[in-house]
PDB file of C-alpha atoms in Angstrom:
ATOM      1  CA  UNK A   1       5.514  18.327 -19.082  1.00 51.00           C
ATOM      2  CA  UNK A   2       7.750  15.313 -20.164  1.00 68.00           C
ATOM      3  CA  UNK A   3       6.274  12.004 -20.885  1.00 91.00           C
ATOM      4  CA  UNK A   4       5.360   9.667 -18.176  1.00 94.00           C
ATOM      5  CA  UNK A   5       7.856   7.130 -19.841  1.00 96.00           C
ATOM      6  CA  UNK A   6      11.392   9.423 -19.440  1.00 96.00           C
ATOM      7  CA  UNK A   7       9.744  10.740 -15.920  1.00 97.00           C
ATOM      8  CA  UNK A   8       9.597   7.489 -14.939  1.00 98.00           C
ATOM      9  CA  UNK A   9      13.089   6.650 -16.648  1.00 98.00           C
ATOM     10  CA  UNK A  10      14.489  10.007 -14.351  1.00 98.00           C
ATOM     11  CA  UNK A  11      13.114   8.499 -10.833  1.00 98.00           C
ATOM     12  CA  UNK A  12      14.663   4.940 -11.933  1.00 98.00           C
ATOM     13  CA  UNK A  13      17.854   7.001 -12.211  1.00 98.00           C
ATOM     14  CA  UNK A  14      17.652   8.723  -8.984  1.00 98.00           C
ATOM     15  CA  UNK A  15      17.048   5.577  -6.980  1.00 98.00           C
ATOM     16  CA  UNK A  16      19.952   3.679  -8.508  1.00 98.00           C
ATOM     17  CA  UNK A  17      21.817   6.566  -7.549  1.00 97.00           C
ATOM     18  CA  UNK A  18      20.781   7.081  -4.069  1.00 96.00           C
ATOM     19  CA  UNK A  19      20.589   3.402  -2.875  1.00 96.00           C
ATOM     20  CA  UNK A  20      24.305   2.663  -5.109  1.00 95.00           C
ATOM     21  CA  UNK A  21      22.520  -0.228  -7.019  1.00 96.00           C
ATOM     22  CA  UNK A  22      21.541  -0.181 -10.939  1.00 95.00           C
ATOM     23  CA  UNK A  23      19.126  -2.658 -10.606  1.00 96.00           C
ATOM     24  CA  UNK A  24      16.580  -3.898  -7.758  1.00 98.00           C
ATOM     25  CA  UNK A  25      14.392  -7.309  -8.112  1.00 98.00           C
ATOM     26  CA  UNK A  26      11.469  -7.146  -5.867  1.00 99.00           C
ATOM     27  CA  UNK A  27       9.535  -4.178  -4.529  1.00 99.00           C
ATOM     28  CA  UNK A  28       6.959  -3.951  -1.822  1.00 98.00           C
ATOM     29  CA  UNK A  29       4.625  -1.868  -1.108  1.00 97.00           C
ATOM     30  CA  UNK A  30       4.063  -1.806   2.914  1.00 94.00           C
ATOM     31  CA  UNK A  31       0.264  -0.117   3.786  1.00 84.00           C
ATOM     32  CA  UNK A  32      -1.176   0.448   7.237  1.00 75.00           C
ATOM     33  CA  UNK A  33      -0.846  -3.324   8.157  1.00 70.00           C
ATOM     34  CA  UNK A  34       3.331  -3.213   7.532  1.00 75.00           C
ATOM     35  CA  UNK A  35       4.471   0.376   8.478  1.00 65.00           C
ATOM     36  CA  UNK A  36       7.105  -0.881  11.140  1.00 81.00           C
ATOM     37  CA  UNK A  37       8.702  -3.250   8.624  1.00 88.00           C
ATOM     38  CA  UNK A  38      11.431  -1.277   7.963  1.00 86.00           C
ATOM     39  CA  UNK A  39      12.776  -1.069  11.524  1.00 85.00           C
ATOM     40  CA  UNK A  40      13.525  -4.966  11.990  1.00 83.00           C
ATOM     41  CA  UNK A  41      15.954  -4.537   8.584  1.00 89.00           C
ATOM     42  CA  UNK A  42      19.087  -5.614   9.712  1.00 84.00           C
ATOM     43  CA  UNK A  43      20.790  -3.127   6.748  1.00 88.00           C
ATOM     44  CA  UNK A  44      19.053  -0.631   4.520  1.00 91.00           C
ATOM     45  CA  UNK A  45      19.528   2.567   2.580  1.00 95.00           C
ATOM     46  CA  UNK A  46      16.634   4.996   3.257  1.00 95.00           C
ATOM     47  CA  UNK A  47      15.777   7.555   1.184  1.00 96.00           C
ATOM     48  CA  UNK A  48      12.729  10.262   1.563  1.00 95.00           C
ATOM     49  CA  UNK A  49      10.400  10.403  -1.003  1.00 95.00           C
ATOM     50  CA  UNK A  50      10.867  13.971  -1.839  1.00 94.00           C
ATOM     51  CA  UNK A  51      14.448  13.154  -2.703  1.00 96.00           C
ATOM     52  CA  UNK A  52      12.912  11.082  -5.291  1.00 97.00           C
ATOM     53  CA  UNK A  53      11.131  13.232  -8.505  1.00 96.00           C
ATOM     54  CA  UNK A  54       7.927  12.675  -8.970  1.00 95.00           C
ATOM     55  CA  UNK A  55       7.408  10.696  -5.776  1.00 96.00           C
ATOM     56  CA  UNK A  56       4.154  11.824  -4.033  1.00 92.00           C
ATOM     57  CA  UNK A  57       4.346  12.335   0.034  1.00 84.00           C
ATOM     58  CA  UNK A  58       1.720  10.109   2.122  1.00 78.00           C
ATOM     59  CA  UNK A  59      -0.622  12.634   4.236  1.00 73.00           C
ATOM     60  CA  UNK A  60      -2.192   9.493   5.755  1.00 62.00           C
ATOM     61  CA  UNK A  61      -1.161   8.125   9.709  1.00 62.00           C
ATOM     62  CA  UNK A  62       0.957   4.868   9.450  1.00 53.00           C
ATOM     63  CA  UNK A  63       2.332   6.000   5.897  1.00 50.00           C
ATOM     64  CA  UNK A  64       6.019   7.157   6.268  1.00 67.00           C
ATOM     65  CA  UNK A  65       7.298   8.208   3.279  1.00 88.00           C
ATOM     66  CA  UNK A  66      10.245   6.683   2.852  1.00 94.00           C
ATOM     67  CA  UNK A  67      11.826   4.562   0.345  1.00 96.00           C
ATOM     68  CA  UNK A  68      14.193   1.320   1.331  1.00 97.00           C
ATOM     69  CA  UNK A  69      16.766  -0.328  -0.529  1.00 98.00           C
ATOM     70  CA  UNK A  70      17.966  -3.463   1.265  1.00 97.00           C
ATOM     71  CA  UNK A  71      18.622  -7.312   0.555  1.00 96.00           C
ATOM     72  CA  UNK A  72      16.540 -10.664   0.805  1.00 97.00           C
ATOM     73  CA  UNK A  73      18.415 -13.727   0.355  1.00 96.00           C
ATOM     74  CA  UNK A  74      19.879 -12.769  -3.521  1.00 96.00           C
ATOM     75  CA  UNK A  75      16.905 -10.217  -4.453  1.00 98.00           C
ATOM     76  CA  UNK A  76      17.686  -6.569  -4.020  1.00 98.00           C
ATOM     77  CA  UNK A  77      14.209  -5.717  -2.391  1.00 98.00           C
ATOM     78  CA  UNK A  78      12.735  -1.679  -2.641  1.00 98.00           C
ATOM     79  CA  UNK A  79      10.582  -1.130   0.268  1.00 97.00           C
ATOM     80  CA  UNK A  80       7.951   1.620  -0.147  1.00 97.00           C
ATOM     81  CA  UNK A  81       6.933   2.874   3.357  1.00 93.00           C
ATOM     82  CA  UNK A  82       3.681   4.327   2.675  1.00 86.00           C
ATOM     83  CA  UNK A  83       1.336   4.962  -0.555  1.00 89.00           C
ATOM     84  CA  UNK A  84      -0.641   7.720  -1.761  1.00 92.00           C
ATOM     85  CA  UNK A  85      -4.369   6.886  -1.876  1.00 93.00           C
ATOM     86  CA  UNK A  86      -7.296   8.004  -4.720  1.00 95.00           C
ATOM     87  CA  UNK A  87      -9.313   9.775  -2.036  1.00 94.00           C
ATOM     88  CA  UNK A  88      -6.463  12.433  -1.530  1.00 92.00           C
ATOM     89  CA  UNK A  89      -7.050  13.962  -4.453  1.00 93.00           C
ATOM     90  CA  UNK A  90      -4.477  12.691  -6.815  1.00 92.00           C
ATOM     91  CA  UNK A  91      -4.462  11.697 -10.131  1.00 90.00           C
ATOM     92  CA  UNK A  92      -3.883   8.327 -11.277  1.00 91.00           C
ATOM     93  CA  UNK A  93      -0.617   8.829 -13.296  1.00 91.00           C
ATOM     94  CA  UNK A  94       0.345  10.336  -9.630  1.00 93.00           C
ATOM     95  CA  UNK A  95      -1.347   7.517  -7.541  1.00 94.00           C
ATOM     96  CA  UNK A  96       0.698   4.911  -9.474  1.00 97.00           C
ATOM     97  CA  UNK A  97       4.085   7.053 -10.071  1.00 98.00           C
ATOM     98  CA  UNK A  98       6.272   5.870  -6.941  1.00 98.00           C
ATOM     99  CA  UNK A  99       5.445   1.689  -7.870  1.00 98.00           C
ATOM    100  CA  UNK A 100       6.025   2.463 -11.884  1.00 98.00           C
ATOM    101  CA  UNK A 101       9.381   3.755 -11.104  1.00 98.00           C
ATOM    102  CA  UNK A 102      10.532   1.234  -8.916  1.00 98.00           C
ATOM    103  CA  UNK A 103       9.162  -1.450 -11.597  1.00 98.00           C
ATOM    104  CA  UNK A 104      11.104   0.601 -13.907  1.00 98.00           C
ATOM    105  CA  UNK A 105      13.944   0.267 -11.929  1.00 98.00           C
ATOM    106  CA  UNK A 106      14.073  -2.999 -12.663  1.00 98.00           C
ATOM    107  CA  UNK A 107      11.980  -4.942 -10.607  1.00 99.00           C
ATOM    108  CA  UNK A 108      10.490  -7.841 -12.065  1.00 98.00           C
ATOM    109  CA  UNK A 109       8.009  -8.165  -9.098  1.00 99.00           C
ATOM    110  CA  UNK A 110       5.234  -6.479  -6.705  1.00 99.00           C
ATOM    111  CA  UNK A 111       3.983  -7.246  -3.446  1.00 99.00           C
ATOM    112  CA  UNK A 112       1.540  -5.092  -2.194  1.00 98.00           C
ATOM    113  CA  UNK A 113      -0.075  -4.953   1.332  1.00 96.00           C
ATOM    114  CA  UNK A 114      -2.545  -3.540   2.896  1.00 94.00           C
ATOM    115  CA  UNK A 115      -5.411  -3.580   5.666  1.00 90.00           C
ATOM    116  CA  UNK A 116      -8.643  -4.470   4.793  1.00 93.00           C
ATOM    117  CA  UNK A 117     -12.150  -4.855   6.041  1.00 92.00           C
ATOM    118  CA  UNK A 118     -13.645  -8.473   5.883  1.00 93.00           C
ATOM    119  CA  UNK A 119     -16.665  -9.370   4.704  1.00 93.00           C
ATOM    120  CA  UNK A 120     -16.147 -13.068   3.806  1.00 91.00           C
ATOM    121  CA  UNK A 121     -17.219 -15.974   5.335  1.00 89.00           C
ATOM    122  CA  UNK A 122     -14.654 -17.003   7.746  1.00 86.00           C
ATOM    123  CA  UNK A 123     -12.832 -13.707   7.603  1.00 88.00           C
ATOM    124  CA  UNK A 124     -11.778 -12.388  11.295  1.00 87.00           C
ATOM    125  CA  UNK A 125      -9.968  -9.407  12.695  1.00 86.00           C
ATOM    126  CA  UNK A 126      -6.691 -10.258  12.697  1.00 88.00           C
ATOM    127  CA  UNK A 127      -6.111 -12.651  10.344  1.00 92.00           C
ATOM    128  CA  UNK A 128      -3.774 -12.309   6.772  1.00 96.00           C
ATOM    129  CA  UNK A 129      -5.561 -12.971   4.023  1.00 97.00           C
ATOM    130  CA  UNK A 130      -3.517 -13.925   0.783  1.00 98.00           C
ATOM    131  CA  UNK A 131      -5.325 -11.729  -2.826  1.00 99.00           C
ATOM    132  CA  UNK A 132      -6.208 -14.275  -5.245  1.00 99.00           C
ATOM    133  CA  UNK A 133      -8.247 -11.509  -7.659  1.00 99.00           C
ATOM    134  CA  UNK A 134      -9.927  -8.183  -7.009  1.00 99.00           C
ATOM    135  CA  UNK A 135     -13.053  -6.050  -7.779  1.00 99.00           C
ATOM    136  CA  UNK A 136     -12.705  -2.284  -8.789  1.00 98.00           C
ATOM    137  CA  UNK A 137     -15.626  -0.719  -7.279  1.00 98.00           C
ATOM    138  CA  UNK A 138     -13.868   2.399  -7.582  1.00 97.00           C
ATOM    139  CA  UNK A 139     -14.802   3.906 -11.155  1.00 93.00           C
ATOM    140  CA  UNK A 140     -10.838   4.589 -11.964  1.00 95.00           C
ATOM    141  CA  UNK A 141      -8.443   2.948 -14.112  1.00 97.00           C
ATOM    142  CA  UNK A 142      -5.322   4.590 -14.233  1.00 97.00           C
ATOM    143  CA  UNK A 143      -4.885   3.141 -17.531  1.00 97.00           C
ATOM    144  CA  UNK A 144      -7.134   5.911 -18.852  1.00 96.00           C
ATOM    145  CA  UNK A 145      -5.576   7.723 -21.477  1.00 94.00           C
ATOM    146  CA  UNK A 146      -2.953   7.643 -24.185  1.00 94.00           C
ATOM    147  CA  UNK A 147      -1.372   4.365 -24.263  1.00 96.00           C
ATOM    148  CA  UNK A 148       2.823   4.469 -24.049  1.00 96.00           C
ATOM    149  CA  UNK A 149       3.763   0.989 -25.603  1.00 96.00           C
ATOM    150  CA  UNK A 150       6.927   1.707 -24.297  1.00 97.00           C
ATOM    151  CA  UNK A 151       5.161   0.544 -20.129  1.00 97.00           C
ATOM    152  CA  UNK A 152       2.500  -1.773 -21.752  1.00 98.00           C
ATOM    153  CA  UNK A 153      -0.283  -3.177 -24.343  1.00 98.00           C
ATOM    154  CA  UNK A 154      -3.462  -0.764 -24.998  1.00 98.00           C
ATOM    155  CA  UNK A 155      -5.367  -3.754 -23.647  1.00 98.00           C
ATOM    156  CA  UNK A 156      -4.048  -5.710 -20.810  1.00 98.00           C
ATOM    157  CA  UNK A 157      -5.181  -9.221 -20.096  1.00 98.00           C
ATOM    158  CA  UNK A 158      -5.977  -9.474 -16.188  1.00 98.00           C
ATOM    159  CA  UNK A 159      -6.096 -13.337 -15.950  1.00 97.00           C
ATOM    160  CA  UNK A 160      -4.342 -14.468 -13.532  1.00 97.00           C
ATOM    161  CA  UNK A 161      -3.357 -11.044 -12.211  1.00 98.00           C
ATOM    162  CA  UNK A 162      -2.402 -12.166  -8.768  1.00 99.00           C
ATOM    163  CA  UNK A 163       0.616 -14.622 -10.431  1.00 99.00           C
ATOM    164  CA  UNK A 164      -0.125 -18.055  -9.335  1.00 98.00           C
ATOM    165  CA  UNK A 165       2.674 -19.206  -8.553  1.00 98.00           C
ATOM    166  CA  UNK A 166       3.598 -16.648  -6.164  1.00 99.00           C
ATOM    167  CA  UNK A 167       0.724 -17.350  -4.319  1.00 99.00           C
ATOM    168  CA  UNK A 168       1.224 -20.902  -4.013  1.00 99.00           C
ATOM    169  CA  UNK A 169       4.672 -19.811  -2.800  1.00 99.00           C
ATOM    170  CA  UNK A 170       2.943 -17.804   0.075  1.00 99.00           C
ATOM    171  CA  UNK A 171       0.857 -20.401   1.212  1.00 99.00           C
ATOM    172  CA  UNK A 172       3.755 -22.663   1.265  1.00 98.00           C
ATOM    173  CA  UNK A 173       6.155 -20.275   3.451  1.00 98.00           C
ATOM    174  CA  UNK A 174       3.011 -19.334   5.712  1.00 98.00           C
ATOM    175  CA  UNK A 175       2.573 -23.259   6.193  1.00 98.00           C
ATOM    176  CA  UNK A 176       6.362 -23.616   6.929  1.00 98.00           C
ATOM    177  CA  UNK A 177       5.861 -20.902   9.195  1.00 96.00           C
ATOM    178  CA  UNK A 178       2.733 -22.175  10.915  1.00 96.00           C
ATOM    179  CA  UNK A 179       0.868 -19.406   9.763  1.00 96.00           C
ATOM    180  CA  UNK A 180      -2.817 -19.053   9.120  1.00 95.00           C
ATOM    181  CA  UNK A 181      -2.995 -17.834   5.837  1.00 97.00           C
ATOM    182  CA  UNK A 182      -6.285 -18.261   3.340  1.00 96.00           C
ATOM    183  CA  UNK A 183      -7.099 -16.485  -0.049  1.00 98.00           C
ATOM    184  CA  UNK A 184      -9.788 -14.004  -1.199  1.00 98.00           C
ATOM    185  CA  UNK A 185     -11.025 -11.473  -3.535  1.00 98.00           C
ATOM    186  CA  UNK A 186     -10.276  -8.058  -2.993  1.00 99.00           C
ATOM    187  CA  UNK A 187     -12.761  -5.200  -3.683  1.00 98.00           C
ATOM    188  CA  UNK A 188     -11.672  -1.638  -4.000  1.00 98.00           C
ATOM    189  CA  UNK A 189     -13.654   1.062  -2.987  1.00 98.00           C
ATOM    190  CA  UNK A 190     -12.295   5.407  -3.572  1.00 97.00           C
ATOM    191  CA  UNK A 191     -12.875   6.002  -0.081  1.00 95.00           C
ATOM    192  CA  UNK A 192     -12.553   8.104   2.295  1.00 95.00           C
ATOM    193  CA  UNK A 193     -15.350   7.222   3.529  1.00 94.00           C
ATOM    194  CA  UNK A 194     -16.024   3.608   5.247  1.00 90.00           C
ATOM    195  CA  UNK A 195     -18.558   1.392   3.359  1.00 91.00           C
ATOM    196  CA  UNK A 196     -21.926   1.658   3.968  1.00 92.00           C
ATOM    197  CA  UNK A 197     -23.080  -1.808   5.131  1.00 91.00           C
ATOM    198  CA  UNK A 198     -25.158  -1.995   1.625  1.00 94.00           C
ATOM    199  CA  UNK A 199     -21.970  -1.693  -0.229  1.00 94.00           C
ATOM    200  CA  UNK A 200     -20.792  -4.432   1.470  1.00 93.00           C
ATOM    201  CA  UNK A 201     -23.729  -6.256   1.133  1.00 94.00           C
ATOM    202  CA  UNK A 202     -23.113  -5.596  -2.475  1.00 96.00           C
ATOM    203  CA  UNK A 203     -19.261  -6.848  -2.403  1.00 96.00           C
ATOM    204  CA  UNK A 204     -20.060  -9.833  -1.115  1.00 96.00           C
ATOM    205  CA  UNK A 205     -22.305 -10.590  -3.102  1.00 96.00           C
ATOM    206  CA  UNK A 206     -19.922 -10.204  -6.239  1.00 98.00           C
ATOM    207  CA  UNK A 207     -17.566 -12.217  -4.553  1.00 98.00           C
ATOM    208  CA  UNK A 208     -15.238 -10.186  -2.740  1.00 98.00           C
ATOM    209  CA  UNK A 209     -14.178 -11.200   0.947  1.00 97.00           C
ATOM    210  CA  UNK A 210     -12.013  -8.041   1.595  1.00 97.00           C
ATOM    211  CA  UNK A 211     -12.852  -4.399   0.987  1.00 97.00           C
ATOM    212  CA  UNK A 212     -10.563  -1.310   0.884  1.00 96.00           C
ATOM    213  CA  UNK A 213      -9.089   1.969  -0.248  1.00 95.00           C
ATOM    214  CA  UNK A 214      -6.018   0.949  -2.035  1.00 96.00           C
ATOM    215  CA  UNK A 215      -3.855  -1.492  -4.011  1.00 97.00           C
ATOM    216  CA  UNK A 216      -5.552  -2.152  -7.218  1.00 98.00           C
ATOM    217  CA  UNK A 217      -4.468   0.857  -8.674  1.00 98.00           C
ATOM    218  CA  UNK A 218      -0.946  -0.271  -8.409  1.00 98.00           C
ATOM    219  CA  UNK A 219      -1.837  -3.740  -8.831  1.00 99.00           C
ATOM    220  CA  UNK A 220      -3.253  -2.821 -12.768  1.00 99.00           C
ATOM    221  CA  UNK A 221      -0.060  -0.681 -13.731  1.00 98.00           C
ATOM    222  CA  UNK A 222       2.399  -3.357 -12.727  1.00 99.00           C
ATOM    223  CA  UNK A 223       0.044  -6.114 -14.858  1.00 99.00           C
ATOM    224  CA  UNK A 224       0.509  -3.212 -17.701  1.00 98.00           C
ATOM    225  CA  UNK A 225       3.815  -3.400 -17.341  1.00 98.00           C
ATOM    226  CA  UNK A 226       4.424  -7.569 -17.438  1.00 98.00           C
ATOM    227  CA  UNK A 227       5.372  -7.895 -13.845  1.00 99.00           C
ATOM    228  CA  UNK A 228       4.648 -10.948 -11.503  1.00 99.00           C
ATOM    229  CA  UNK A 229       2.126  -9.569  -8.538  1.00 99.00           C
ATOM    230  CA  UNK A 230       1.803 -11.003  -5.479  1.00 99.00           C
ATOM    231  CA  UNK A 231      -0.729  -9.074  -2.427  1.00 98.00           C
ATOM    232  CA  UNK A 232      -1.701  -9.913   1.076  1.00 98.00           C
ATOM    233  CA  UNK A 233      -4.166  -7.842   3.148  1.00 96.00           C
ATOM    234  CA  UNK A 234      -4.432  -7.836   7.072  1.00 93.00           C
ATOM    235  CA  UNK A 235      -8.219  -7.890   8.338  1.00 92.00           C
ATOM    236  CA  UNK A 236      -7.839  -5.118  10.706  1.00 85.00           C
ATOM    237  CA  UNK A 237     -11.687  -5.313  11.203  1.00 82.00           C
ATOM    238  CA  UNK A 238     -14.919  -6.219   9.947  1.00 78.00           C
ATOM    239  CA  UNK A 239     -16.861  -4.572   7.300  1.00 69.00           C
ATOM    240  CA  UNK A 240     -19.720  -2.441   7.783  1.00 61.00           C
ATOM    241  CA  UNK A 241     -22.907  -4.412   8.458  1.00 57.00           C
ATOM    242  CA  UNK A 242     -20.591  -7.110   9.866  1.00 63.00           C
ATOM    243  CA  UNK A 243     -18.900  -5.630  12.494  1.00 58.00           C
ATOM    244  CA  UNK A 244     -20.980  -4.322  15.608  1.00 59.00           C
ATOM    245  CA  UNK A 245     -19.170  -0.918  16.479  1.00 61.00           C
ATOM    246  CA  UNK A 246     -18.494   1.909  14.495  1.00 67.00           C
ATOM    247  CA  UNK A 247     -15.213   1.877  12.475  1.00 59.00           C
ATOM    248  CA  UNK A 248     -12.266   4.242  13.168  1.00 69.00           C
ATOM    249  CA  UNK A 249      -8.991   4.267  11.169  1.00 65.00           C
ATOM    250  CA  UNK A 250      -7.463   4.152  15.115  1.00 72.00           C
ATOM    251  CA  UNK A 251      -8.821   0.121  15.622  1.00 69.00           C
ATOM    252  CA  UNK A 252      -7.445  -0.889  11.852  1.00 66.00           C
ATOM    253  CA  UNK A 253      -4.023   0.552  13.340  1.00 70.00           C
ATOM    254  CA  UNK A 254      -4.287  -1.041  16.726  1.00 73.00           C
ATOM    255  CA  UNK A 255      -5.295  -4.811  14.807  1.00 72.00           C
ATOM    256  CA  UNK A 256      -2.490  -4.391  12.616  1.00 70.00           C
ATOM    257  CA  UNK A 257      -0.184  -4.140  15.563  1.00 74.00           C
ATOM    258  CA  UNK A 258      -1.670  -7.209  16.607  1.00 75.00           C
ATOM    259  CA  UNK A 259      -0.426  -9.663  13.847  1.00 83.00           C
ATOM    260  CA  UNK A 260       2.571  -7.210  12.843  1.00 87.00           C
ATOM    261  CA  UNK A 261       4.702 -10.273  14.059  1.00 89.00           C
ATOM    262  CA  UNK A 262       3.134 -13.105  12.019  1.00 93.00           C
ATOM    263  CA  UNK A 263       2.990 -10.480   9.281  1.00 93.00           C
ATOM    264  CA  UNK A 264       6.584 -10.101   9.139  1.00 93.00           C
ATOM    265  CA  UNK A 265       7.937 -13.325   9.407  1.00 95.00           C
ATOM    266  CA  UNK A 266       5.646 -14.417   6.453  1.00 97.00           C
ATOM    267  CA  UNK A 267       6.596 -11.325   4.755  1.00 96.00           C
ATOM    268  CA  UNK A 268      10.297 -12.124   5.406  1.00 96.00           C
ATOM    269  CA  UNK A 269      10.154 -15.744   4.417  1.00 97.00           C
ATOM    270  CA  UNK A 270       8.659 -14.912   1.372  1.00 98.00           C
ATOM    271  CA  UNK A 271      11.098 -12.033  -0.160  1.00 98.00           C
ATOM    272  CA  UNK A 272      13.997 -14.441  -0.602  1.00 98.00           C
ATOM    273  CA  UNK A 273      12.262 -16.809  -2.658  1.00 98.00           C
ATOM    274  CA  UNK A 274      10.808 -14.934  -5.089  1.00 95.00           C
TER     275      UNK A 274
END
């Protein structure tokens, strides 16, 4: 098989061609919180991730499958509607592919989204919660492996992963905006399964106030790689333990619907200035 660098090099290629640009800025990755972004872009170029190689297709509700070129302020800005998660089965070289090309496509920054359980104090249902640092609970690095120095250093430094002054950014637009928005530690668990409410109990204890299946995966390859990271999580419900009914993928998509609104208009606000 050829190297992850020049496979990554041919997807880069194939989205300049497709979307008619050689370079994009920003790219975004939109979870089960953001899925009906795309349709309030006022111009876009979509593209299907098969068209893409390499590109894995979501099998998870709420994860299209599409890739968006379109324009915020001065920042060409790739949307990626819908990810790949660990607890389909894929590999981490996989898991990560679709954000590593796009970041090799120039982009000099990542925003990633996603919904998220709360187990915080103060966290709520509906509320947008900005990522100041996360946990891997997960037991996989997708770092694992030969190192190409070509992407990144053997041994990254994750200071400061969640770039600081993006998020000081957010919480300025949000406050602009009039939109609640606080910060909090994200823990990631492999899923599929929910968290039992003794994980949680565990998470919170380490310090996380948000739990889910996602995002730090893409989150470590893009600090590999020297870009600026920004992520914001929707509580679509309350953790195990916490909440008081059983949890259903169906109520974290109904929630999200709830503060879709909010959630794009900070989203939007945001994009240009980065």
């Amino acid at each position: 098989m050829t190297d992850l660098y020049d496979r990554l090099q041919t997807a880069a290629k194939a989205i300049a061609e497709a979307t008619g640009h050689a370079r994009h800025d920003v790219v975004v990755v939109l979870g089960s919180a953001s899925g009906d972004f795309p349709e309030h872009l006022q111009e876009s170029t979509a593209i299907p991730y098969p068209q893409i190689p390499g590109f894995p297709v979501p099998a998870v509700k709420g994860h299209a499958g599409t890739l968006y070129s379109t324009t915020f302020g001065d920042n060409r800005v790739l949307l990626l509607s819908g990810r790949v998660h660990a607890y389909e089965g894929y590999n981490p070289d996989v898991l990560t592919f679709a954000v590593k090309a796009c970041l090799a496509a120039g982009c000099h920054t990542l925003v990633v989204t996603n919904a998220a359980g709360g187990c915080g104090d103060g966290m709520t249902a509906g509320s947008i919660v900005l990522i100041a640092d996360h946990i891997n609970l997960a037991g996989i690095n997708p770092l694992v492996g030969p190192n190409d120095d070509r992407l990144g250093t053997r041994f990254p430094d994750m200071s400061d992963t969640y770039t600081p002054g993006l998020r000081r950014l957010a919480l300025e637009v949000a406050a602009e905006q009039d939109i609640a928005l606080s910060e909090g530690v994200y823990a990631w668990f492999l899923g599929p399964t929910f968290e039992t409410p003794a994980e949680v109990e565990m998470a919170r204890r380490l310090g996380a106030d948000l739990v889910g299946m996602s995002t730090v995966p893409e989150v470590i390859c893009a600090r590999h790689m020297g870009r600026n990271i920004i992520g914001l999580s929707v509580v679509t419900n309350l953790a195990a333990g916490i909440a008081t009914h059983r949890l259903t993928h169906e109520d974290v998509t109904a929630t999200a619907n709830l503060v879709k609104e909010d959630f794009r208009r900070l989203l939007s606000g945001l994009l240009p200035r980065i």
